[in-house]
């Protein structure tokens, strides 16, 4: 008769259960991975186990559904607290869906994790200060809409400083020109109290669903000293804009398309033509040509062709739309967590898409299309880990060099080719922490930093250098500082050299730490920047806008 032999205890300390935190010894027996859960928690897990999407791509290394759910959605303990802070409006301005919707969707993704300690955000992204609706710049009180030209005789630079009258969330140059006139689109959230300048907005005052204004500036520089900057449009929007993109190569000569991700979780498609840009109505409202929606909130979007749009959603879903259809062609599960940024390599062929998620990782995949197999999961290539949650202000694509540029760390930029994501290059920025990136048709990259600095970098010089560990340098265009109640804009050019960080050193640090820097914006932070045929534009957190024509 066989007698059951007692199981021998293995050497070493007993392992801890990752969910309960209790040590499990050999003498303990666990009948089910759900034994420690109560009835309501078990019911939620049972219902989610019947959901094929929840089990899609689950880990084979464990039979515990809770651990598989965490692995699938990417919501690990170290950044759940950070996500909660973003939900509480300690966030990169307007980059996530409506507070309640995102909170609800992630609660569903974590049905049985009730013991994670989430502390409410104590830091406010923007705090109110008493500027009384004006910017005191260069001993000049600037009211809403006022402009001040650069001192041409002293600086030999042609540009203007503008008071936008609010907090500028997004700024983009329109590729459609009329003669020598170029158009800059700026989305501004006004202050609730009616003050013209919002240096910082308190957490209790900012609402994802509050109205915003889309400002359209007409810029033309003629002659050696004359410049003309006009405010052409004030378009009232029901919500704020999280992202804004233009179709760079339109098949129609005198019109283009603009898409923006609305803070209510939808995507609006506008047709931009000469009639809209040249009409005399300054205050107006515009009916969008299309409004794209899915069941889940849309967090980011990008053009993949002149008639197709690829959207990233919560739950790690990709939605593909074809203009003018309002319904999605297909929705793909990516086995990832919420997608925070997505960028395609269009018009480069074959098209590739780079996306970043809340698991602090960026992935590359062939751009899905209706002609491919939409029912099959996309082939994802992990191409790097991140120090910050990556949102679209810190991600762009340069078609001139066929490469993506993203802020991998606060002080490190990464250049990644669309054809070979493994052979990427890193460069260290000497002037401060990167907050926004802007591209230009010539391949130059503008870099906005949290300390008020706007820099210009030339990837061509760096790629042509023999020593890739060093970058030739970046040109500092402006530096905004504050002394008492006056703003100072430093117009002195400065070139700062920087040594590129070694790839191995960065990789080791990334594996050892995935901490996220504390989001602590101030009114000196450059929230947006970009260039269009030699004209640079940038916006700061205090509501200032600078437009300048660079003289080569």
Short mmCIF file of C-alpha atoms in Angstrom, two decimals:
data_model
loop_
_atom_site.label_atom_id
_atom_site.label_comp_id
_atom_site.label_asym_id
_atom_site.label_seq_id
_atom_site.Cartn_x
_atom_site.Cartn_y
_atom_site.Cartn_z
CA UNK A 1 0.00 0.00 0.00
CA UNK A 2 1.43 3.29 -1.06
CA UNK A 3 1.81 5.88 1.63
CA UNK A 4 1.76 9.54 0.73
CA UNK A 5 5.17 11.05 1.37
CA UNK A 6 5.23 14.54 2.91
CA UNK A 7 6.50 17.20 0.55
CA UNK A 8 9.98 18.36 1.46
CA UNK A 9 10.49 22.04 2.09
CA UNK A 10 12.78 23.67 -0.44
CA UNK A 11 15.82 25.63 0.61
CA UNK A 12 15.75 29.39 0.82
CA UNK A 13 13.22 31.89 2.06
CA UNK A 14 9.53 31.23 1.31
CA UNK A 15 8.22 33.12 -1.65
CA UNK A 16 5.67 35.87 -1.23
CA UNK A 17 2.46 35.95 -3.16
CA UNK A 18 2.62 39.04 -5.37
CA UNK A 19 -1.02 39.88 -4.77
CA UNK A 20 -1.52 39.05 -1.09
CA UNK A 21 1.98 39.85 0.15
CA UNK A 22 1.91 36.71 2.36
CA UNK A 23 4.64 34.10 2.43
CA UNK A 24 3.73 30.72 0.93
CA UNK A 25 5.44 27.68 2.48
CA UNK A 26 5.48 24.07 1.40
CA UNK A 27 3.01 23.12 4.12
CA UNK A 28 0.36 25.41 2.65
CA UNK A 29 -1.88 24.17 -0.12
CA UNK A 30 -3.78 26.45 -2.43
CA UNK A 31 -6.79 24.90 -4.12
CA UNK A 32 -7.45 27.82 -6.43
CA UNK A 33 -5.67 31.05 -7.31
CA UNK A 34 -8.85 32.87 -6.23
CA UNK A 35 -9.13 31.42 -2.69
CA UNK A 36 -8.05 34.63 -1.00
CA UNK A 37 -10.73 36.68 -2.79
CA UNK A 38 -14.21 37.40 -1.52
CA UNK A 39 -17.39 36.47 -3.39
CA UNK A 40 -17.84 39.76 -5.27
CA UNK A 41 -14.21 39.83 -6.41
CA UNK A 42 -14.41 36.22 -7.57
CA UNK A 43 -17.56 37.00 -9.54
CA UNK A 44 -15.83 39.87 -11.33
CA UNK A 45 -12.91 37.62 -12.24
CA UNK A 46 -15.26 34.86 -13.42
CA UNK A 47 -17.07 37.28 -15.72
CA UNK A 48 -13.80 38.64 -17.07
CA UNK A 49 -12.49 35.14 -17.71
CA UNK A 50 -15.38 34.69 -20.13
CA UNK A 51 -14.25 37.79 -22.02
CA UNK A 52 -12.00 36.67 -24.91
CA UNK A 53 -10.32 40.07 -25.16
CA UNK A 54 -9.28 40.02 -21.49
CA UNK A 55 -7.57 36.65 -21.95
CA UNK A 56 -6.02 37.59 -25.28
CA UNK A 57 -2.26 37.27 -25.12
CA UNK A 58 -2.24 36.13 -21.50
CA UNK A 59 1.02 34.99 -19.98
CA UNK A 60 1.68 31.23 -20.02
CA UNK A 61 3.99 31.39 -17.03
CA UNK A 62 1.20 31.40 -14.45
CA UNK A 63 -2.35 30.15 -14.02
CA UNK A 64 -3.30 33.06 -11.80
CA UNK A 65 -5.80 35.17 -13.70
CA UNK A 66 -4.95 38.28 -11.69
CA UNK A 67 -1.31 38.12 -12.70
CA UNK A 68 -2.30 37.40 -16.30
CA UNK A 69 -4.59 40.41 -16.24
CA UNK A 70 -1.80 42.64 -14.97
CA UNK A 71 0.56 41.25 -17.58
CA UNK A 72 -2.00 41.77 -20.34
CA UNK A 73 -2.95 45.32 -19.46
CA UNK A 74 0.50 46.44 -18.32
CA UNK A 75 -0.81 48.12 -15.15
CA UNK A 76 1.86 47.21 -12.64
CA UNK A 77 2.13 48.62 -9.15
CA UNK A 78 4.95 51.07 -9.84
CA UNK A 79 2.94 53.27 -12.17
CA UNK A 80 -0.69 52.78 -11.14
CA UNK A 81 -0.13 55.62 -8.69
CA UNK A 82 1.25 57.79 -11.48
CA UNK A 83 -1.78 57.08 -13.65
CA UNK A 84 -4.01 58.11 -10.79
CA UNK A 85 -2.18 61.41 -10.53
CA UNK A 86 -2.77 61.99 -14.21
CA UNK A 87 -6.47 61.25 -13.74
CA UNK A 88 -6.49 63.86 -10.98
CA UNK A 89 -5.38 66.47 -13.55
CA UNK A 90 -1.71 66.42 -12.60
CA UNK A 91 -1.10 65.77 -16.26
CA UNK A 92 0.41 66.77 -19.56
CA UNK A 93 -2.23 69.28 -20.62
CA UNK A 94 -5.16 67.57 -22.30
CA UNK A 95 -3.50 64.31 -23.23
CA UNK A 96 -5.89 61.76 -21.76
CA UNK A 97 -9.64 61.15 -22.13
CA UNK A 98 -12.30 62.45 -19.81
CA UNK A 99 -11.35 61.84 -16.20
CA UNK A 100 -14.26 59.60 -15.29
CA UNK A 101 -14.13 57.49 -18.44
CA UNK A 102 -10.45 56.63 -18.13
CA UNK A 103 -10.81 55.95 -14.43
CA UNK A 104 -13.73 53.62 -15.08
CA UNK A 105 -11.99 51.77 -17.90
CA UNK A 106 -8.90 51.06 -15.82
CA UNK A 107 -10.99 49.90 -12.87
CA UNK A 108 -12.49 47.30 -15.18
CA UNK A 109 -9.00 46.31 -16.25
CA UNK A 110 -8.07 45.75 -12.60
CA UNK A 111 -11.15 43.92 -11.30
CA UNK A 112 -9.58 42.20 -8.31
CA UNK A 113 -6.74 44.47 -7.28
CA UNK A 114 -8.20 46.36 -4.34
CA UNK A 115 -5.14 46.49 -2.12
CA UNK A 116 -3.01 48.81 -4.29
CA UNK A 117 -2.37 52.02 -2.42
CA UNK A 118 -3.18 55.00 -4.62
CA UNK A 119 -2.49 58.38 -3.12
CA UNK A 120 -4.33 61.41 -4.47
CA UNK A 121 -2.23 64.01 -6.21
CA UNK A 122 -1.10 66.80 -3.95
CA UNK A 123 0.76 68.70 -6.67
CA UNK A 124 -1.16 71.00 -8.98
CA UNK A 125 0.02 71.17 -12.55
CA UNK A 126 -0.82 74.86 -12.76
CA UNK A 127 -1.49 77.22 -9.89
CA UNK A 128 -3.03 80.64 -10.18
CA UNK A 129 -0.82 83.67 -9.68
CA UNK A 130 -1.88 87.29 -9.61
CA UNK A 131 -0.80 88.78 -12.91
CA UNK A 132 -4.14 90.63 -13.21
CA UNK A 133 -4.64 89.72 -16.83
CA UNK A 134 -1.46 91.24 -18.20
CA UNK A 135 2.09 90.21 -18.95
CA UNK A 136 4.70 92.73 -17.95
CA UNK A 137 7.31 92.15 -20.60
CA UNK A 138 10.27 94.46 -21.16
CA UNK A 139 8.63 97.16 -19.02
CA UNK A 140 5.51 96.95 -21.20
CA UNK A 141 2.08 95.86 -19.96
CA UNK A 142 0.71 93.43 -22.54
CA UNK A 143 -3.05 92.93 -22.48
CA UNK A 144 -4.95 90.20 -24.31
CA UNK A 145 -3.99 90.01 -27.99
CA UNK A 146 -1.30 92.68 -27.75
CA UNK A 147 1.96 92.24 -29.66
CA UNK A 148 5.43 93.56 -29.11
CA UNK A 149 8.14 93.43 -31.78
CA UNK A 150 11.68 92.35 -31.09
CA UNK A 151 14.17 95.24 -30.80
CA UNK A 152 15.54 94.97 -34.34
CA UNK A 153 18.30 97.54 -33.87
CA UNK A 154 19.65 95.75 -30.80
CA UNK A 155 19.10 92.07 -31.59
CA UNK A 156 18.99 92.02 -35.41
CA UNK A 157 16.13 89.53 -35.12
CA UNK A 158 12.64 89.77 -36.58
CA UNK A 159 9.90 88.46 -34.34
CA UNK A 160 6.96 89.33 -32.11
CA UNK A 161 5.77 88.46 -28.60
CA UNK A 162 2.00 87.90 -28.26
CA UNK A 163 -0.29 87.54 -25.26
CA UNK A 164 -2.67 84.69 -26.21
CA UNK A 165 -4.93 85.33 -23.22
CA UNK A 166 -4.98 81.81 -21.81
CA UNK A 167 -3.18 78.52 -21.32
CA UNK A 168 -1.96 77.31 -24.76
CA UNK A 169 -2.38 73.54 -24.90
CA UNK A 170 -1.49 72.69 -28.51
CA UNK A 171 0.32 74.57 -31.30
CA UNK A 172 0.74 73.45 -34.93
CA UNK A 173 1.75 75.05 -38.23
CA UNK A 174 -0.66 74.53 -41.13
CA UNK A 175 1.06 73.24 -44.31
CA UNK A 176 -1.41 75.19 -46.48
CA UNK A 177 0.03 78.56 -47.57
CA UNK A 178 -1.53 81.48 -49.43
CA UNK A 179 1.28 83.25 -51.25
CA UNK A 180 3.94 84.06 -48.67
CA UNK A 181 1.42 83.86 -45.81
CA UNK A 182 1.68 81.01 -43.33
CA UNK A 183 -0.86 80.05 -40.66
CA UNK A 184 -0.32 79.01 -37.05
CA UNK A 185 -3.05 77.19 -35.07
CA UNK A 186 -3.02 77.55 -31.26
CA UNK A 187 -5.57 76.02 -28.88
CA UNK A 188 -6.02 78.14 -25.74
CA UNK A 189 -8.04 77.48 -22.58
CA UNK A 190 -9.23 80.78 -21.04
CA UNK A 191 -9.36 81.51 -17.33
CA UNK A 192 -12.68 80.98 -15.56
CA UNK A 193 -12.37 84.30 -13.77
CA UNK A 194 -12.11 86.20 -17.03
CA UNK A 195 -8.46 87.12 -16.62
CA UNK A 196 -6.56 87.38 -19.84
CA UNK A 197 -3.47 85.42 -18.83
CA UNK A 198 -3.55 82.03 -17.20
CA UNK A 199 -0.10 81.47 -15.82
CA UNK A 200 -1.19 78.44 -13.87
CA UNK A 201 -4.58 76.88 -13.44
CA UNK A 202 -5.53 75.37 -10.11
CA UNK A 203 -6.58 71.74 -10.12
CA UNK A 204 -10.12 72.54 -8.99
CA UNK A 205 -10.60 75.01 -11.84
CA UNK A 206 -9.45 72.93 -14.79
CA UNK A 207 -12.00 70.69 -16.46
CA UNK A 208 -11.43 68.44 -19.44
CA UNK A 209 -14.82 69.43 -20.85
CA UNK A 210 -14.58 73.19 -20.54
CA UNK A 211 -14.61 75.36 -23.62
CA UNK A 212 -11.46 76.41 -25.42
CA UNK A 213 -10.58 78.74 -28.28
CA UNK A 214 -8.72 77.86 -31.45
CA UNK A 215 -6.64 80.88 -32.53
CA UNK A 216 -5.42 81.13 -36.13
CA UNK A 217 -2.55 83.58 -36.76
CA UNK A 218 -1.54 84.76 -40.22
CA UNK A 219 2.21 85.30 -40.51
CA UNK A 220 4.06 87.03 -43.31
CA UNK A 221 7.55 88.52 -43.34
CA UNK A 222 8.40 90.87 -46.20
CA UNK A 223 11.42 93.08 -46.71
CA UNK A 224 14.28 93.30 -44.28
CA UNK A 225 12.59 94.82 -41.25
CA UNK A 226 8.82 94.56 -41.75
CA UNK A 227 6.68 91.73 -40.41
CA UNK A 228 2.94 91.28 -40.29
CA UNK A 229 1.24 89.02 -37.75
CA UNK A 230 -2.57 89.07 -37.69
CA UNK A 231 -5.10 87.18 -35.62
CA UNK A 232 -7.44 85.87 -38.33
CA UNK A 233 -9.79 83.60 -36.38
CA UNK A 234 -11.13 82.89 -32.90
CA UNK A 235 -13.02 79.60 -33.21
CA UNK A 236 -15.00 78.60 -30.12
CA UNK A 237 -14.74 74.88 -29.31
CA UNK A 238 -16.91 72.96 -26.83
CA UNK A 239 -13.91 71.07 -25.42
CA UNK A 240 -10.13 71.28 -25.29
CA UNK A 241 -7.72 69.74 -27.80
CA UNK A 242 -5.27 67.02 -26.79
CA UNK A 243 -3.54 66.52 -30.15
CA UNK A 244 -3.63 68.26 -33.51
CA UNK A 245 -2.30 66.97 -36.84
CA UNK A 246 -2.34 68.19 -40.43
CA UNK A 247 -2.16 66.13 -43.60
CA UNK A 248 1.27 67.12 -44.89
CA UNK A 249 0.86 65.95 -48.49
CA UNK A 250 -2.67 66.68 -49.64
CA UNK A 251 -3.79 65.44 -53.08
CA UNK A 252 -5.77 68.69 -53.51
CA UNK A 253 -3.61 71.77 -54.00
CA UNK A 254 -5.68 74.44 -52.23
CA UNK A 255 -6.97 72.44 -49.24
CA UNK A 256 -5.80 70.00 -46.58
CA UNK A 257 -7.22 68.02 -43.68
CA UNK A 258 -6.79 68.62 -39.96
CA UNK A 259 -7.61 66.09 -37.24
CA UNK A 260 -7.59 66.72 -33.53
CA UNK A 261 -8.24 64.47 -30.57
CA UNK A 262 -11.01 65.98 -28.49
CA UNK A 263 -10.91 65.78 -24.71
CA UNK A 264 -14.23 63.89 -24.79
CA UNK A 265 -12.50 60.88 -26.37
CA UNK A 266 -13.41 61.48 -30.03
CA UNK A 267 -11.55 62.63 -33.15
CA UNK A 268 -12.75 65.55 -35.26
CA UNK A 269 -11.82 65.93 -38.92
CA UNK A 270 -11.77 69.43 -40.45
CA UNK A 271 -11.32 70.52 -44.04
CA UNK A 272 -8.92 73.49 -44.14
CA UNK A 273 -9.15 75.60 -47.31
CA UNK A 274 -8.60 79.17 -48.48
CA UNK A 275 -12.18 80.12 -47.66
CA UNK A 276 -11.74 79.29 -43.99
CA UNK A 277 -8.39 81.05 -43.70
CA UNK A 278 -9.36 84.25 -45.56
CA UNK A 279 -12.94 84.86 -44.39
CA UNK A 280 -13.49 88.10 -42.47
CA UNK A 281 -15.40 86.64 -39.51
CA UNK A 282 -12.97 86.70 -36.60
CA UNK A 283 -15.27 85.16 -33.97
CA UNK A 284 -16.90 82.06 -35.35
CA UNK A 285 -17.73 78.40 -34.82
CA UNK A 286 -16.87 75.63 -37.26
CA UNK A 287 -18.84 72.44 -37.82
CA UNK A 288 -16.42 69.54 -38.23
CA UNK A 289 -16.58 67.54 -41.44
CA UNK A 290 -16.50 64.26 -39.49
CA UNK A 291 -16.54 63.08 -35.87
CA UNK A 292 -14.95 59.68 -35.29
CA UNK A 293 -15.88 57.67 -32.20
CA UNK A 294 -15.41 54.20 -30.76
CA UNK A 295 -16.83 52.38 -27.76
CA UNK A 296 -13.62 53.10 -25.86
CA UNK A 297 -12.22 56.64 -25.52
CA UNK A 298 -9.74 57.59 -28.23
CA UNK A 299 -6.48 58.81 -26.71
CA UNK A 300 -4.33 59.53 -29.79
CA UNK A 301 -4.53 59.52 -33.61
CA UNK A 302 -2.37 59.86 -36.72
CA UNK A 303 -2.69 60.02 -40.50
CA UNK A 304 -1.61 56.84 -42.32
CA UNK A 305 -2.59 58.05 -45.81
CA UNK A 306 -4.55 60.98 -47.31
CA UNK A 307 -7.79 59.10 -46.59
CA UNK A 308 -7.07 56.86 -43.57
CA UNK A 309 -6.64 57.56 -39.86
CA UNK A 310 -5.31 55.20 -37.19
CA UNK A 311 -6.47 55.85 -33.62
CA UNK A 312 -5.16 54.51 -30.32
CA UNK A 313 -7.67 53.81 -27.57
CA UNK A 314 -7.82 52.64 -23.99
CA UNK A 315 -7.57 48.88 -23.41
CA UNK A 316 -4.77 48.87 -25.99
CA UNK A 317 -7.08 48.88 -29.01
CA UNK A 318 -6.28 50.26 -32.47
CA UNK A 319 -9.17 51.65 -34.53
CA UNK A 320 -8.78 52.19 -38.28
CA UNK A 321 -10.98 54.72 -40.10
CA UNK A 322 -11.35 55.53 -43.80
CA UNK A 323 -12.62 58.97 -44.81
CA UNK A 324 -15.55 59.65 -45.26
CA UNK A 325 -16.88 56.61 -43.33
CA UNK A 326 -17.88 57.35 -39.73
CA UNK A 327 -17.68 53.70 -38.67
CA UNK A 328 -14.32 52.08 -37.98
CA UNK A 329 -13.06 49.66 -40.64
CA UNK A 330 -11.78 47.37 -37.91
CA UNK A 331 -10.59 47.41 -34.30
CA UNK A 332 -7.45 45.48 -33.36
CA UNK A 333 -6.45 44.32 -29.86
CA UNK A 334 -2.70 44.80 -29.37
CA UNK A 335 -2.33 42.88 -26.06
CA UNK A 336 -1.08 46.14 -24.56
CA UNK A 337 -2.34 48.68 -22.04
CA UNK A 338 -3.79 52.11 -22.83
CA UNK A 339 -2.07 53.73 -25.83
CA UNK A 340 -0.79 57.22 -25.00
CA UNK A 341 0.87 58.20 -28.30
CA UNK A 342 0.86 56.94 -31.86
CA UNK A 343 2.73 58.19 -34.93
CA UNK A 344 2.95 56.73 -38.43
CA UNK A 345 5.81 57.13 -40.89
CA UNK A 346 3.51 58.35 -43.67
CA UNK A 347 4.39 59.38 -46.41
CA UNK A 348 7.38 57.03 -46.19
CA UNK A 349 6.68 53.63 -47.77
CA UNK A 350 6.28 50.99 -46.53
CA UNK A 351 4.45 52.69 -43.70
CA UNK A 352 5.42 51.90 -40.11
CA UNK A 353 3.71 52.96 -36.90
CA UNK A 354 5.32 53.73 -33.55
CA UNK A 355 3.16 53.64 -30.44
CA UNK A 356 3.72 54.11 -26.72
CA UNK A 357 1.63 52.71 -23.88
CA UNK A 358 1.16 53.09 -20.15
CA UNK A 359 3.58 50.22 -19.49
CA UNK A 360 6.51 52.60 -20.22
CA UNK A 361 7.40 50.83 -23.45
CA UNK A 362 7.31 51.85 -27.11
CA UNK A 363 6.53 49.42 -29.89
CA UNK A 364 6.79 49.44 -33.67
CA UNK A 365 4.46 47.62 -36.05
CA UNK A 366 3.60 47.63 -39.76
CA UNK A 367 0.78 50.10 -40.29
CA UNK A 368 -2.44 48.05 -40.47
CA UNK A 369 -4.70 48.57 -43.46
CA UNK A 370 -8.02 47.13 -44.65
CA UNK A 371 -6.15 45.10 -47.29
CA UNK A 372 -4.20 43.27 -44.56
CA UNK A 373 -5.67 40.68 -42.20
CA UNK A 374 -7.53 42.84 -39.68
CA UNK A 375 -8.68 39.87 -37.62
CA UNK A 376 -5.13 38.81 -36.79
CA UNK A 377 -3.16 40.56 -34.03
CA UNK A 378 -0.46 42.94 -35.30
CA UNK A 379 3.18 41.97 -35.11
CA UNK A 380 4.70 44.21 -32.44
CA UNK A 381 8.41 44.88 -32.05
CA UNK A 382 9.47 46.25 -28.68
CA UNK A 383 11.92 49.03 -29.43
CA UNK A 384 12.71 50.55 -26.05
CA UNK A 385 11.64 51.33 -22.52
CA UNK A 386 10.83 54.84 -21.34
CA UNK A 387 11.42 56.85 -18.21
CA UNK A 388 8.25 58.92 -18.68
CA UNK A 389 4.82 58.18 -20.01
CA UNK A 390 5.23 59.25 -23.63
CA UNK A 391 2.60 61.61 -25.03
CA UNK A 392 2.45 63.19 -28.45
CA UNK A 393 4.18 66.51 -27.66
CA UNK A 394 7.38 64.46 -27.21
CA UNK A 395 7.03 62.27 -30.32
CA UNK A 396 7.42 63.19 -34.00
CA UNK A 397 8.44 61.75 -37.35
CA UNK A 398 10.89 63.36 -39.79
CA UNK A 399 10.23 62.19 -43.38
CA UNK A 400 13.48 63.82 -44.56
CA UNK A 401 15.62 61.36 -42.58
CA UNK A 402 12.88 58.70 -42.29
CA UNK A 403 13.24 58.48 -38.53
CA UNK A 404 11.20 58.92 -35.37
CA UNK A 405 12.35 61.32 -32.66
CA UNK A 406 11.09 60.81 -29.13
CA UNK A 407 11.98 61.88 -25.62
CA UNK A 408 13.10 58.63 -24.02
CA UNK A 409 14.29 60.29 -20.82
CA UNK A 410 13.72 63.88 -19.69
CA UNK A 411 17.23 64.81 -20.90
CA UNK A 412 17.73 62.24 -23.67
CA UNK A 413 16.37 62.17 -27.21
CA UNK A 414 16.23 58.99 -29.23
CA UNK A 415 16.45 58.78 -33.01
CA UNK A 416 14.90 55.61 -34.39
CA UNK A 417 14.68 54.70 -38.07
CA UNK A 418 11.40 53.35 -39.37
CA UNK A 419 13.08 50.51 -41.25
CA UNK A 420 15.32 49.24 -38.45
CA UNK A 421 14.08 50.11 -34.93
CA UNK A 422 16.87 48.15 -33.26
CA UNK A 423 19.70 50.34 -34.57
CA UNK A 424 18.68 53.53 -32.81
CA UNK A 425 20.82 56.42 -31.57
CA UNK A 426 20.59 58.47 -28.39
CA UNK A 427 21.63 62.05 -27.72
CA UNK A 428 21.82 63.96 -24.46
CA UNK A 429 20.34 67.46 -24.31
CA UNK A 430 22.41 69.81 -22.12
CA UNK A 431 19.98 72.64 -21.45
CA UNK A 432 17.20 71.01 -19.42
CA UNK A 433 14.33 68.53 -19.44
CA UNK A 434 12.48 68.06 -22.72
CA UNK A 435 8.76 68.81 -22.66
CA UNK A 436 7.80 69.30 -26.33
CA UNK A 437 9.24 68.59 -29.77
CA UNK A 438 8.53 70.20 -33.11
CA UNK A 439 9.53 69.24 -36.64
CA UNK A 440 10.23 71.29 -39.74
CA UNK A 441 10.26 70.56 -43.48
CA UNK A 442 14.05 70.98 -43.52
CA UNK A 443 14.69 68.25 -40.95
CA UNK A 444 15.49 70.58 -38.06
CA UNK A 445 13.96 69.77 -34.67
CA UNK A 446 12.84 72.36 -32.13
CA UNK A 447 13.02 71.36 -28.47
CA UNK A 448 10.95 73.02 -25.77
CA UNK A 449 12.11 72.54 -22.20
CA UNK A 450 10.66 72.92 -18.74
CA UNK A 451 13.11 75.68 -17.77
CA UNK A 452 11.81 78.06 -20.46
CA UNK A 453 14.48 77.28 -23.06
CA UNK A 454 13.76 76.74 -26.75
CA UNK A 455 16.57 74.98 -28.62
CA UNK A 456 17.18 74.00 -32.23
CA UNK A 457 19.00 70.82 -33.20
CA UNK A 458 20.15 69.58 -36.61
CA UNK A 459 20.05 65.80 -36.93
CA UNK A 460 21.95 65.98 -40.23
CA UNK A 461 25.08 67.30 -38.51
CA UNK A 462 24.87 64.63 -35.86
CA UNK A 463 24.32 61.77 -38.33
CA UNK A 464 27.25 62.99 -40.44
CA UNK A 465 29.66 63.04 -37.48
CA UNK A 466 32.02 60.11 -37.02
CA UNK A 467 31.66 59.98 -33.25
CA UNK A 468 27.99 59.24 -32.55
CA UNK A 469 28.59 59.54 -28.81
CA UNK A 470 28.85 63.30 -29.18
CA UNK A 471 26.38 65.70 -30.71
CA UNK A 472 27.79 68.81 -32.44
CA UNK A 473 25.58 71.06 -30.32
CA UNK A 474 22.18 72.66 -30.12
CA UNK A 475 21.37 76.30 -30.76
CA UNK A 476 19.55 78.07 -27.93
CA UNK A 477 17.03 80.50 -29.47
CA UNK A 478 15.23 81.85 -26.38
CA UNK A 479 15.25 81.58 -22.64
CA UNK A 480 12.25 82.87 -20.66
CA UNK A 481 12.83 83.83 -17.03
CA UNK A 482 10.90 85.76 -14.43
CA UNK A 483 12.12 88.40 -12.00
CA UNK A 484 9.53 89.59 -9.51
CA UNK A 485 6.55 90.63 -11.68
CA UNK A 486 8.39 90.98 -14.99
CA UNK A 487 9.16 88.45 -17.69
CA UNK A 488 12.55 88.45 -19.40
CA UNK A 489 13.07 86.88 -22.83
CA UNK A 490 16.76 86.33 -23.56
CA UNK A 491 17.37 86.74 -27.30
CA UNK A 492 21.10 86.04 -27.20
CA UNK A 493 22.06 83.04 -29.32
CA UNK A 494 24.01 80.37 -27.53
CA UNK A 495 25.47 77.07 -28.69
CA UNK A 496 25.82 74.32 -26.10
CA UNK A 497 27.73 71.14 -26.83
CA UNK A 498 26.63 67.89 -25.32
CA UNK A 499 28.02 64.42 -25.17
CA UNK A 500 25.68 61.67 -26.26
CA UNK A 501 25.05 59.05 -23.61
CA UNK A 502 26.39 55.57 -24.18
CA UNK A 503 23.75 53.08 -25.19
CA UNK A 504 24.81 50.41 -22.71
CA UNK A 505 24.83 52.82 -19.78
CA UNK A 506 21.35 54.05 -20.53
CA UNK A 507 20.04 50.54 -21.02
CA UNK A 508 21.34 49.42 -17.63
CA UNK A 509 19.77 52.40 -15.88
CA UNK A 510 16.46 51.79 -17.59
CA UNK A 511 16.36 48.20 -16.44
CA UNK A 512 17.19 49.11 -12.88
CA UNK A 513 14.68 51.94 -12.52
CA UNK A 514 11.33 52.80 -14.09
CA UNK A 515 10.52 55.70 -11.87
CA UNK A 516 8.60 58.58 -13.35
CA UNK A 517 9.67 62.13 -12.77
CA UNK A 518 7.21 64.17 -10.77
CA UNK A 519 5.12 66.33 -13.08
CA UNK A 520 5.62 69.87 -11.83
CA UNK A 521 4.96 72.34 -14.60
CA UNK A 522 5.52 76.05 -14.22
CA UNK A 523 4.71 79.12 -16.23
CA UNK A 524 8.17 79.07 -17.87
CA UNK A 525 7.60 75.64 -19.46
CA UNK A 526 7.54 75.55 -23.27
CA UNK A 527 4.27 73.70 -23.96
CA UNK A 528 4.55 73.65 -27.76
CA UNK A 529 6.97 74.54 -30.56
CA UNK A 530 7.51 74.06 -34.29
CA UNK A 531 8.89 75.51 -37.53
CA UNK A 532 7.46 76.17 -40.99
CA UNK A 533 9.86 77.27 -43.75
CA UNK A 534 12.17 79.25 -41.51
CA UNK A 535 9.48 80.70 -39.21
CA UNK A 536 9.58 79.36 -35.66
CA UNK A 537 6.74 79.52 -33.15
CA UNK A 538 6.54 78.50 -29.50
CA UNK A 539 4.17 78.93 -26.56
CA UNK A 540 4.87 79.05 -22.82
CA UNK A 541 2.77 78.17 -19.81
CA UNK A 542 2.27 81.84 -18.95
CA UNK A 543 0.32 82.39 -22.20
CA UNK A 544 3.11 83.95 -24.26
CA UNK A 545 3.51 83.19 -27.95
CA UNK A 546 6.65 84.04 -29.91
CA UNK A 547 6.77 84.02 -33.72
CA UNK A 548 10.09 84.76 -35.43
CA UNK A 549 11.58 84.43 -38.87
CA UNK A 550 15.02 82.89 -38.62
CA UNK A 551 17.57 84.50 -40.92
CA UNK A 552 19.97 81.89 -42.27
#
